[in-house]
Amino acid sequence: HVYNLSIQLFKQLKVLHKLPRMYVRVLKIASLLHDSGMRIKYYNHQLHSSYIILNSNLYGVPHKDLVIAAFVAAGHRKSSEISKEELQKYAQMLTAEDVEAIRKLSVILRIAESFDRSQSGVVTGINCDVLGDSVIVKTECENGGDCSLEVKDALLAAGDFKAAYGKNLEIL
C-alpha cells in the first residue's frame, strides 16, 4: 500500500520534483523494503532497512539504483538524517541530481508511510494541487472513514517537504 501511495505522490508532484522516470524503480525498491529492517530492530529500523537493501541481490537492478534506494529508505524517518560521510562513500557513483533525488524521494516515502500509519489502508487515494507557494494534498478515505491520524502524522513531514520542494505542505 505504501508503494501505491508513494507512486501516486511521485506522479502528481512531477511538476515540482522534475525527476526522470528512472527514479520510479528506486522508489519502488525503497517503498517495498523500507520497513524490512524491523526484523533486526525496531529502533532505527530505517538504517537496518538501508543495509538490507544495499546488500541484497535484486537481480536486474543496477547497483547505483540499489544505493539510491538504500539512502531513500534510510531517510524516510523523521529522526534520520543521511550523513555526508555515508554519501561520500559513493561520491564516485552518485551525481548531484541523485543526491537531490534522494532528498525528494525520502520525503515522498515518509508521507506515503504516514498515510498508511495504521496499516489498514484507510487512505485509499491522493490528489495533489500545486497552488502558488503551497501543495494541497487531498486524501481519499475508505468509505468516508476518518484518516485524521494519518493526516496528522504526514503533516510532521511539512518541514522536510518545504526544504526539499520549496513549497508549504497542506493536507486535507
Tab-separated table of N, CA and C in Angstrom:
chain	number	residue	atom	x	y	z
A	1	HIS	N	0.823	-1.190	0.000
A	1	HIS	CA	0.000	0.000	0.000
A	1	HIS	C	0.875	1.264	0.000
A	2	VAL	N	1.963	1.224	0.765
A	2	VAL	CA	2.890	2.358	0.798
A	2	VAL	C	3.464	2.600	-0.598
A	3	TYR	N	3.747	1.532	-1.319
A	3	TYR	CA	4.250	1.669	-2.684
A	3	TYR	C	3.229	2.399	-3.559
A	4	ASN	N	1.977	1.986	-3.521
A	4	ASN	CA	0.943	2.630	-4.344
A	4	ASN	C	0.791	4.105	-4.002
A	5	LEU	N	0.805	4.418	-2.722
A	5	LEU	CA	0.671	5.819	-2.307
A	5	LEU	C	1.889	6.640	-2.728
A	6	SER	N	3.067	6.060	-2.607
A	6	SER	CA	4.275	6.806	-2.987
A	6	SER	C	4.325	7.039	-4.498
A	7	ILE	N	3.861	6.089	-5.281
A	7	ILE	CA	3.830	6.277	-6.732
A	7	ILE	C	2.812	7.356	-7.105
A	8	GLN	N	1.670	7.375	-6.415
A	8	GLN	CA	0.691	8.439	-6.660
A	8	GLN	C	1.304	9.807	-6.369
A	9	LEU	N	2.001	9.918	-5.248
A	9	LEU	CA	2.657	11.184	-4.908
A	9	LEU	C	3.718	11.543	-5.939
A	10	PHE	N	4.522	10.564	-6.348
A	10	PHE	CA	5.581	10.811	-7.331
A	10	PHE	C	4.993	11.370	-8.628
A	11	LYS	N	3.955	10.744	-9.112
A	11	LYS	CA	3.347	11.174	-10.378
A	11	LYS	C	2.714	12.554	-10.268
A	12	GLN	N	2.025	12.815	-9.153
A	12	GLN	CA	1.300	14.073	-9.017
A	12	GLN	C	2.208	15.244	-8.653
A	13	LEU	N	3.392	14.953	-8.144
A	13	LEU	CA	4.347	16.016	-7.809
A	13	LEU	C	5.434	16.168	-8.877
A	14	LYS	N	5.242	15.540	-10.023
A	14	LYS	CA	6.240	15.578	-11.089
A	14	LYS	C	6.586	17.004	-11.513
A	15	VAL	N	5.614	17.903	-11.494
A	15	VAL	CA	5.893	19.291	-11.885
A	15	VAL	C	6.849	19.966	-10.900
A	16	LEU	N	6.908	19.472	-9.672
A	16	LEU	CA	7.820	20.045	-8.676
A	16	LEU	C	9.186	19.364	-8.670
A	17	HIS	N	9.187	18.041	-8.609
A	17	HIS	CA	10.478	17.364	-8.454
A	17	HIS	C	11.237	17.224	-9.771
A	18	LYS	N	10.541	17.159	-10.885
A	18	LYS	CA	11.158	17.101	-12.217
A	18	LYS	C	12.195	15.987	-12.341
A	19	LEU	N	11.956	14.875	-11.649
A	19	LEU	CA	12.876	13.745	-11.714
A	19	LEU	C	12.503	12.839	-12.884
A	20	PRO	N	13.495	12.270	-13.559
A	20	PRO	CA	13.186	11.360	-14.665
A	20	PRO	C	12.531	10.064	-14.175
A	21	ARG	N	11.935	9.365	-15.118
A	21	ARG	CA	11.181	8.150	-14.816
A	21	ARG	C	12.050	7.050	-14.200
A	22	MET	N	13.348	7.095	-14.409
A	22	MET	CA	14.216	6.046	-13.871
A	22	MET	C	14.151	5.950	-12.343
A	23	TYR	N	13.748	7.030	-11.698
A	23	TYR	CA	13.668	7.024	-10.239
A	23	TYR	C	12.425	6.297	-9.721
A	24	VAL	N	11.509	5.917	-10.609
A	24	VAL	CA	10.346	5.131	-10.183
A	24	VAL	C	10.809	3.773	-9.661
A	25	ARG	N	11.794	3.158	-10.332
A	25	ARG	CA	12.321	1.867	-9.873
A	25	ARG	C	12.951	2.019	-8.483
A	26	VAL	N	13.682	3.092	-8.289
A	26	VAL	CA	14.306	3.360	-6.997
A	26	VAL	C	13.237	3.515	-5.919
A	27	LEU	N	12.194	4.280	-6.222
A	27	LEU	CA	11.107	4.489	-5.261
A	27	LEU	C	10.385	3.184	-4.974
A	28	LYS	N	10.232	2.341	-5.981
A	28	LYS	CA	9.564	1.050	-5.782
A	28	LYS	C	10.366	0.187	-4.811
A	29	ILE	N	11.663	0.097	-5.026
A	29	ILE	CA	12.515	-0.708	-4.143
A	29	ILE	C	12.471	-0.161	-2.722
A	30	ALA	N	12.644	1.143	-2.585
A	30	ALA	CA	12.663	1.761	-1.256
A	30	ALA	C	11.325	1.609	-0.545
A	31	SER	N	10.227	1.785	-1.264
A	31	SER	CA	8.909	1.724	-0.609
A	31	SER	C	8.518	0.299	-0.242
A	32	LEU	N	8.930	-0.664	-1.041
A	32	LEU	CA	8.597	-2.052	-0.721
A	32	LEU	C	9.461	-2.618	0.403
A	33	LEU	N	10.674	-2.091	0.558
A	33	LEU	CA	11.603	-2.637	1.556
A	33	LEU	C	11.918	-1.667	2.695
A	34	HIS	N	11.196	-0.552	2.787
A	34	HIS	CA	11.551	0.472	3.772
A	34	HIS	C	11.423	0.007	5.220
A	35	ASP	N	10.608	-0.975	5.484
A	35	ASP	CA	10.443	-1.478	6.855
A	35	ASP	C	11.081	-2.841	7.069
A	36	SER	N	11.869	-3.308	6.126
A	36	SER	CA	12.490	-4.628	6.266
A	36	SER	C	13.444	-4.693	7.454
A	37	GLY	N	13.983	-3.577	7.858
A	37	GLY	CA	14.904	-3.538	8.995
A	37	GLY	C	14.256	-3.788	10.338
A	38	MET	N	12.927	-3.787	10.388
A	38	MET	CA	12.241	-4.073	11.656
A	38	MET	C	12.494	-5.504	12.111
A	39	ARG	N	12.854	-6.392	11.189
A	39	ARG	CA	13.173	-7.769	11.556
A	39	ARG	C	14.444	-7.819	12.397
A	40	ILE	N	15.277	-6.797	12.275
A	40	ILE	CA	16.511	-6.748	13.050
A	40	ILE	C	16.265	-6.018	14.369
A	41	LYS	N	15.741	-4.788	14.264
A	41	LYS	CA	15.476	-3.997	15.465
A	41	LYS	C	14.542	-2.861	15.093
A	42	TYR	N	13.523	-2.631	15.920
A	42	TYR	CA	12.540	-1.596	15.615
A	42	TYR	C	13.171	-0.207	15.635
A	43	TYR	N	13.943	0.057	16.691
A	43	TYR	CA	14.544	1.376	16.816
A	43	TYR	C	15.628	1.538	15.754
A	44	ASN	N	15.568	2.642	15.058
A	44	ASN	CA	16.476	2.920	13.938
A	44	ASN	C	16.366	1.862	12.838
A	45	HIS	N	15.171	1.323	12.661
A	45	HIS	CA	14.994	0.279	11.645
A	45	HIS	C	15.281	0.793	10.241
A	46	GLN	N	15.170	2.107	10.030
A	46	GLN	CA	15.446	2.641	8.695
A	46	GLN	C	16.899	2.414	8.302
A	47	LEU	N	17.803	2.434	9.276
A	47	LEU	CA	19.216	2.183	8.978
A	47	LEU	C	19.456	0.714	8.650
A	48	HIS	N	18.734	-0.165	9.354
A	48	HIS	CA	18.834	-1.595	9.066
A	48	HIS	C	18.218	-1.906	7.698
A	49	SER	N	17.115	-1.226	7.381
A	49	SER	CA	16.492	-1.402	6.067
A	49	SER	C	17.457	-0.969	4.971
A	50	SER	N	18.133	0.126	5.199
A	50	SER	CA	19.116	0.618	4.238
A	50	SER	C	20.200	-0.422	4.000
A	51	TYR	N	20.686	-1.015	5.075
A	51	TYR	CA	21.728	-2.041	4.968
A	51	TYR	C	21.222	-3.252	4.186
A	52	ILE	N	19.985	-3.664	4.477
A	52	ILE	CA	19.409	-4.827	3.793
A	52	ILE	C	19.288	-4.555	2.290
A	53	ILE	N	18.784	-3.376	1.933
A	53	ILE	CA	18.647	-3.031	0.510
A	53	ILE	C	20.006	-2.986	-0.163
A	54	LEU	N	20.946	-2.365	0.495
A	54	LEU	CA	22.281	-2.200	-0.082
A	54	LEU	C	22.986	-3.535	-0.304
A	55	ASN	N	22.716	-4.499	0.548
A	55	ASN	CA	23.403	-5.780	0.467
A	55	ASN	C	22.539	-6.911	-0.080
A	56	SER	N	21.432	-6.557	-0.712
A	56	SER	CA	20.546	-7.577	-1.268
A	56	SER	C	20.949	-7.909	-2.703
A	57	ASN	N	20.536	-9.067	-3.120
A	57	ASN	CA	20.763	-9.479	-4.501
A	57	ASN	C	19.452	-9.349	-5.262
A	58	LEU	N	19.147	-8.155	-5.683
A	58	LEU	CA	17.965	-7.937	-6.500
A	58	LEU	C	18.424	-8.000	-7.949
A	59	TYR	N	18.221	-9.122	-8.549
A	59	TYR	CA	18.721	-9.345	-9.898
A	59	TYR	C	18.047	-8.414	-10.892
A	60	GLY	N	18.840	-7.869	-11.796
A	60	GLY	CA	18.333	-6.969	-12.819
A	60	GLY	C	18.300	-5.516	-12.397
A	61	VAL	N	18.657	-5.239	-11.156
A	61	VAL	CA	18.657	-3.860	-10.652
A	61	VAL	C	20.106	-3.373	-10.601
A	62	PRO	N	20.406	-2.281	-11.280
A	62	PRO	CA	21.775	-1.751	-11.233
A	62	PRO	C	22.189	-1.370	-9.806
A	63	HIS	N	23.469	-1.524	-9.532
A	63	HIS	CA	23.976	-1.231	-8.188
A	63	HIS	C	23.689	0.219	-7.783
A	64	LYS	N	23.791	1.135	-8.714
A	64	LYS	CA	23.519	2.546	-8.411
A	64	LYS	C	22.088	2.727	-7.911
A	65	ASP	N	21.125	2.032	-8.524
A	65	ASP	CA	19.737	2.130	-8.084
A	65	ASP	C	19.561	1.570	-6.672
A	66	LEU	N	20.277	0.497	-6.356
A	66	LEU	CA	20.220	-0.059	-5.002
A	66	LEU	C	20.780	0.926	-3.983
A	67	VAL	N	21.868	1.585	-4.333
A	67	VAL	CA	22.474	2.565	-3.429
A	67	VAL	C	21.507	3.717	-3.179
A	68	ILE	N	20.912	4.239	-4.239
A	68	ILE	CA	19.967	5.351	-4.088
A	68	ILE	C	18.756	4.907	-3.278
A	69	ALA	N	18.222	3.710	-3.565
A	69	ALA	CA	17.065	3.190	-2.817
A	69	ALA	C	17.406	3.002	-1.342
A	70	ALA	N	18.615	2.558	-1.062
A	70	ALA	CA	19.039	2.378	0.333
A	70	ALA	C	19.067	3.718	1.064
A	71	PHE	N	19.557	4.760	0.402
A	71	PHE	CA	19.570	6.085	1.023
A	71	PHE	C	18.158	6.647	1.184
A	72	VAL	N	17.280	6.378	0.230
A	72	VAL	CA	15.895	6.833	0.347
A	72	VAL	C	15.225	6.150	1.539
A	73	ALA	N	15.426	4.843	1.687
A	73	ALA	CA	14.851	4.113	2.812
A	73	ALA	C	15.436	4.598	4.141
A	74	ALA	N	16.721	4.921	4.140
A	74	ALA	CA	17.356	5.411	5.369
A	74	ALA	C	16.820	6.773	5.776
A	75	GLY	N	16.394	7.574	4.818
A	75	GLY	CA	15.930	8.925	5.110
A	75	GLY	C	14.436	9.061	5.284
A	76	HIS	N	13.708	7.942	5.360
A	76	HIS	CA	12.248	8.051	5.418
A	76	HIS	C	11.694	8.279	6.814
A	77	ARG	N	12.517	8.341	7.810
A	77	ARG	CA	12.048	8.601	9.176
A	77	ARG	C	12.416	10.012	9.583
A	78	LYS	N	11.553	10.602	10.427
A	78	LYS	CA	11.775	11.992	10.833
A	78	LYS	C	13.049	12.172	11.651
A	79	SER	N	13.486	11.132	12.344
A	79	SER	CA	14.671	11.255	13.190
A	79	SER	C	15.962	10.962	12.434
A	80	SER	N	15.832	10.591	11.167
A	80	SER	CA	17.018	10.159	10.431
A	80	SER	C	17.473	11.211	9.433
A	81	GLU	N	18.732	11.492	9.473
A	81	GLU	CA	19.355	12.408	8.511
A	81	GLU	C	20.511	11.655	7.871
A	82	ILE	N	20.582	11.682	6.571
A	82	ILE	CA	21.644	10.983	5.869
A	82	ILE	C	22.936	11.775	6.049
A	83	SER	N	23.948	11.115	6.570
A	83	SER	CA	25.204	11.812	6.846
A	83	SER	C	26.014	12.009	5.565
A	84	LYS	N	26.747	13.089	5.556
A	84	LYS	CA	27.599	13.401	4.409
A	84	LYS	C	28.707	12.360	4.264
A	85	GLU	N	29.120	11.769	5.395
A	85	GLU	CA	30.154	10.733	5.345
A	85	GLU	C	29.657	9.515	4.583
A	86	GLU	N	28.406	9.132	4.826
A	86	GLU	CA	27.828	7.992	4.116
A	86	GLU	C	27.723	8.281	2.626
A	87	LEU	N	27.263	9.467	2.277
A	87	LEU	CA	27.168	9.849	0.869
A	87	LEU	C	28.541	9.908	0.221
A	88	GLN	N	29.538	10.315	0.992
A	88	GLN	CA	30.897	10.442	0.463
A	88	GLN	C	31.456	9.094	0.014
A	89	LYS	N	31.004	8.009	0.653
A	89	LYS	CA	31.468	6.675	0.267
A	89	LYS	C	31.108	6.357	-1.186
A	90	TYR	N	30.027	6.981	-1.658
A	90	TYR	CA	29.535	6.702	-3.004
A	90	TYR	C	29.651	7.930	-3.911
A	91	ALA	N	30.553	8.839	-3.595
A	91	ALA	CA	30.706	10.083	-4.356
A	91	ALA	C	31.081	9.828	-5.813
A	92	GLN	N	31.821	8.762	-6.072
A	92	GLN	CA	32.207	8.436	-7.445
A	92	GLN	C	31.002	8.002	-8.278
A	93	MET	N	29.994	7.458	-7.618
A	93	MET	CA	28.850	6.874	-8.303
A	93	MET	C	27.669	7.835	-8.410
A	94	LEU	N	27.443	8.641	-7.372
A	94	LEU	CA	26.253	9.479	-7.307
A	94	LEU	C	26.507	10.872	-7.867
A	95	THR	N	25.559	11.348	-8.649
A	95	THR	CA	25.628	12.702	-9.177
A	95	THR	C	24.884	13.653	-8.235
A	96	ALA	N	24.992	14.941	-8.487
A	96	ALA	CA	24.250	15.923	-7.689
A	96	ALA	C	22.749	15.704	-7.853
A	97	GLU	N	22.325	15.300	-9.054
A	97	GLU	CA	20.904	15.003	-9.280
A	97	GLU	C	20.455	13.823	-8.427
A	98	ASP	N	21.303	12.816	-8.263
A	98	ASP	CA	20.969	11.656	-7.440
A	98	ASP	C	20.797	12.051	-5.977
A	99	VAL	N	21.681	12.897	-5.486
A	99	VAL	CA	21.598	13.341	-4.087
A	99	VAL	C	20.317	14.150	-3.867
A	100	GLU	N	19.979	15.004	-4.830
A	100	GLU	CA	18.732	15.766	-4.745
A	100	GLU	C	17.526	14.828	-4.819
A	101	ALA	N	17.606	13.822	-5.660
A	101	ALA	CA	16.524	12.834	-5.781
A	101	ALA	C	16.334	12.075	-4.471
A	102	ILE	N	17.419	11.764	-3.794
A	102	ILE	CA	17.332	11.066	-2.507
A	102	ILE	C	16.538	11.907	-1.516
A	103	ARG	N	16.824	13.202	-1.454
A	103	ARG	CA	16.092	14.096	-0.537
A	103	ARG	C	14.608	14.124	-0.866
A	104	LYS	N	14.303	14.272	-2.149
A	104	LYS	CA	12.912	14.406	-2.567
A	104	LYS	C	12.145	13.095	-2.428
A	105	LEU	N	12.768	11.987	-2.795
A	105	LEU	CA	12.092	10.692	-2.697
A	105	LEU	C	11.913	10.257	-1.247
A	106	SER	N	12.853	10.627	-0.387
A	106	SER	CA	12.715	10.297	1.040
A	106	SER	C	11.482	10.963	1.631
A	107	VAL	N	11.225	12.202	1.245
A	107	VAL	CA	10.046	12.915	1.735
A	107	VAL	C	8.771	12.264	1.198
A	108	ILE	N	8.783	11.897	-0.072
A	108	ILE	CA	7.617	11.211	-0.649
A	108	ILE	C	7.347	9.919	0.097
A	109	LEU	N	8.386	9.144	0.357
A	109	LEU	CA	8.226	7.877	1.073
A	109	LEU	C	7.738	8.103	2.494
A	110	ARG	N	8.248	9.119	3.137
A	110	ARG	CA	7.818	9.423	4.509
A	110	ARG	C	6.337	9.777	4.558
A	111	ILE	N	5.870	10.585	3.619
A	111	ILE	CA	4.451	10.968	3.584
A	111	ILE	C	3.591	9.752	3.253
A	112	ALA	N	4.027	8.949	2.289
A	112	ALA	CA	3.269	7.748	1.914
A	112	ALA	C	3.170	6.784	3.091
A	113	GLU	N	4.260	6.625	3.841
A	113	GLU	CA	4.211	5.742	5.005
A	113	GLU	C	3.263	6.304	6.066
A	114	SER	N	3.258	7.619	6.226
A	114	SER	CA	2.348	8.240	7.192
A	114	SER	C	0.896	7.995	6.810
A	115	PHE	N	0.613	8.018	5.506
A	115	PHE	CA	-0.750	7.770	5.053
A	115	PHE	C	-1.186	6.330	5.287
A	116	ASP	N	-0.256	5.457	5.609
A	116	ASP	CA	-0.596	4.073	5.959
A	116	ASP	C	-0.147	3.759	7.386
A	117	ARG	N	-0.199	4.754	8.235
A	117	ARG	CA	0.297	4.616	9.599
A	117	ARG	C	-0.397	3.502	10.364
A	118	SER	N	-1.705	3.400	10.217
A	118	SER	CA	-2.450	2.364	10.934
A	118	SER	C	-2.338	1.007	10.245
A	119	GLN	N	-1.730	0.953	9.099
A	119	GLN	CA	-1.538	-0.254	8.296
A	119	GLN	C	-2.852	-0.965	7.990
A	120	SER	N	-3.896	-0.164	7.821
A	120	SER	CA	-5.204	-0.734	7.498
A	120	SER	C	-5.753	-0.193	6.188
A	121	GLY	N	-4.972	0.578	5.468
A	121	GLY	CA	-5.384	1.077	4.169
A	121	GLY	C	-6.509	2.085	4.210
A	122	VAL	N	-6.560	2.898	5.274
A	122	VAL	CA	-7.625	3.891	5.419
A	122	VAL	C	-7.565	4.907	4.280
A	123	VAL	N	-6.367	5.417	3.992
A	123	VAL	CA	-6.206	6.364	2.888
A	123	VAL	C	-6.080	5.544	1.604
A	124	THR	N	-7.072	5.699	0.725
A	124	THR	CA	-7.090	4.904	-0.499
A	124	THR	C	-6.531	5.649	-1.702
A	125	GLY	N	-6.533	6.967	-1.657
A	125	GLY	CA	-6.051	7.743	-2.783
A	125	GLY	C	-5.620	9.127	-2.368
A	126	ILE	N	-4.903	9.780	-3.276
A	126	ILE	CA	-4.353	11.109	-3.002
A	126	ILE	C	-4.540	11.971	-4.245
A	127	ASN	N	-4.899	13.232	-4.037
A	127	ASN	CA	-4.950	14.216	-5.118
A	127	ASN	C	-4.153	15.432	-4.696
A	128	CYS	N	-3.162	15.809	-5.491
A	128	CYS	CA	-2.287	16.929	-5.158
A	128	CYS	C	-2.561	18.103	-6.091
A	129	ASP	N	-2.645	19.288	-5.517
A	129	ASP	CA	-2.774	20.530	-6.274
A	129	ASP	C	-1.640	21.459	-5.862
A	130	VAL	N	-0.928	21.985	-6.852
A	130	VAL	CA	0.136	22.947	-6.587
A	130	VAL	C	-0.448	24.330	-6.845
A	131	LEU	N	-0.584	25.095	-5.773
A	131	LEU	CA	-1.159	26.435	-5.860
A	131	LEU	C	-0.207	27.436	-5.218
A	132	GLY	N	0.409	28.265	-6.023
A	132	GLY	CA	1.313	29.286	-5.501
A	132	GLY	C	2.483	28.685	-4.755
A	133	ASP	N	2.607	29.043	-3.483
A	133	ASP	CA	3.711	28.530	-2.684
A	133	ASP	C	3.305	27.347	-1.814
A	134	SER	N	2.173	26.715	-2.141
A	134	SER	CA	1.679	25.585	-1.355
A	134	SER	C	1.336	24.395	-2.242
A	135	VAL	N	1.435	23.235	-1.634
A	135	VAL	CA	0.939	21.997	-2.235
A	135	VAL	C	-0.171	21.503	-1.326
A	136	ILE	N	-1.360	21.361	-1.903
A	136	ILE	CA	-2.509	20.889	-1.141
A	136	ILE	C	-2.762	19.435	-1.519
A	137	VAL	N	-2.677	18.561	-0.530
A	137	VAL	CA	-2.890	17.135	-0.742
A	137	VAL	C	-4.255	16.785	-0.155
A	138	LYS	N	-5.140	16.296	-1.003
A	138	LYS	CA	-6.467	15.864	-0.563
A	138	LYS	C	-6.459	14.351	-0.465
A	139	THR	N	-6.824	13.846	0.680
A	139	THR	CA	-6.828	12.400	0.888
A	139	THR	C	-8.215	11.832	0.632
A	140	GLU	N	-8.245	10.663	0.036
A	140	GLU	CA	-9.485	9.920	-0.154
A	140	GLU	C	-9.469	8.794	0.862
A	141	CYS	N	-10.501	8.758	1.715
A	141	CYS	CA	-10.536	7.768	2.776
A	141	CYS	C	-11.529	6.659	2.450
A	142	GLU	N	-11.219	5.487	2.955
A	142	GLU	CA	-12.052	4.308	2.741
A	142	GLU	C	-13.439	4.519	3.333
A	143	ASN	N	-14.473	4.402	2.509
A	143	ASN	CA	-15.870	4.536	2.929
A	143	ASN	C	-16.129	5.805	3.729
A	144	GLY	N	-15.469	6.886	3.365
A	144	GLY	CA	-15.664	8.151	4.070
A	144	GLY	C	-15.172	8.101	5.504
A	145	GLY	N	-14.262	7.183	5.800
A	145	GLY	CA	-13.754	7.000	7.158
A	145	GLY	C	-12.906	8.163	7.632
A	146	ASP	N	-12.453	8.035	8.855
A	146	ASP	CA	-11.639	9.082	9.468
A	146	ASP	C	-10.162	8.755	9.265
A	147	CYS	N	-9.432	9.663	8.649
A	147	CYS	CA	-7.995	9.455	8.442
A	147	CYS	C	-7.198	10.573	9.113
A	148	SER	N	-7.739	11.112	10.200
A	148	SER	CA	-7.078	12.225	10.883
A	148	SER	C	-5.731	11.818	11.484
A	149	LEU	N	-5.598	10.572	11.931
A	149	LEU	CA	-4.325	10.090	12.471
A	149	LEU	C	-3.246	10.110	11.387
A	150	GLU	N	-3.597	9.636	10.204
A	150	GLU	CA	-2.655	9.599	9.099
A	150	GLU	C	-2.277	11.002	8.637
A	151	VAL	N	-3.269	11.889	8.560
A	151	VAL	CA	-3.013	13.273	8.132
A	151	VAL	C	-2.097	13.968	9.134
A	152	LYS	N	-2.380	13.778	10.413
A	152	LYS	CA	-1.556	14.409	11.458
A	152	LYS	C	-0.110	13.916	11.378
A	153	ASP	N	0.073	12.626	11.162
A	153	ASP	CA	1.417	12.072	11.059
A	153	ASP	C	2.130	12.579	9.802
A	154	ALA	N	1.405	12.672	8.693
A	154	ALA	CA	2.006	13.154	7.440
A	154	ALA	C	2.407	14.618	7.540
A	155	LEU	N	1.660	15.393	8.299
A	155	LEU	CA	1.984	16.819	8.446
A	155	LEU	C	3.307	17.050	9.186
A	156	LEU	N	3.788	16.039	9.899
A	156	LEU	CA	5.087	16.154	10.566
A	156	LEU	C	6.226	16.263	9.554
A	157	ALA	N	5.949	15.883	8.311
A	157	ALA	CA	6.955	15.973	7.252
A	157	ALA	C	6.930	17.316	6.539
A	158	ALA	N	6.101	18.242	6.988
A	158	ALA	CA	5.949	19.538	6.305
A	158	ALA	C	7.266	20.311	6.229
A	159	GLY	N	8.054	20.287	7.279
A	159	GLY	CA	9.339	20.993	7.280
A	159	GLY	C	10.315	20.409	6.268
A	160	ASP	N	10.399	19.073	6.232
A	160	ASP	CA	11.268	18.415	5.259
A	160	ASP	C	10.756	18.627	3.836
A	161	PHE	N	9.435	18.656	3.674
A	161	PHE	CA	8.845	18.909	2.360
A	161	PHE	C	9.218	20.303	1.872
A	162	LYS	N	9.127	21.280	2.769
A	162	LYS	CA	9.482	22.659	2.426
A	162	LYS	C	10.958	22.751	2.032
A	163	ALA	N	11.815	22.041	2.759
A	163	ALA	CA	13.247	22.066	2.459
A	163	ALA	C	13.549	21.408	1.115
A	164	ALA	N	12.851	20.330	0.791
A	164	ALA	CA	13.134	19.597	-0.446
A	164	ALA	C	12.478	20.217	-1.667
A	165	TYR	N	11.263	20.732	-1.499
A	165	TYR	CA	10.494	21.198	-2.648
A	165	TYR	C	10.275	22.716	-2.697
A	166	GLY	N	10.571	23.394	-1.599
A	166	GLY	CA	10.394	24.853	-1.572
A	166	GLY	C	8.946	25.287	-1.516
A	167	LYS	N	8.063	24.413	-1.093
A	167	LYS	CA	6.631	24.711	-1.009
A	167	LYS	C	6.113	24.291	0.359
A	168	ASN	N	5.054	24.968	0.809
A	168	ASN	CA	4.381	24.576	2.033
A	168	ASN	C	3.483	23.383	1.755
A	169	LEU	N	3.350	22.489	2.728
A	169	LEU	CA	2.529	21.292	2.582
A	169	LEU	C	1.262	21.449	3.410
A	170	GLU	N	0.132	21.284	2.739
A	170	GLU	CA	-1.176	21.283	3.406
A	170	GLU	C	-1.864	19.984	3.045
A	171	ILE	N	-2.414	19.331	4.050
A	171	ILE	CA	-3.080	18.042	3.813
A	171	ILE	C	-4.498	18.133	4.356
A	172	LEU	N	-5.447	17.780	3.516
A	172	LEU	CA	-6.867	17.800	3.889
A	172	LEU	C	-7.404	16.393	3.940
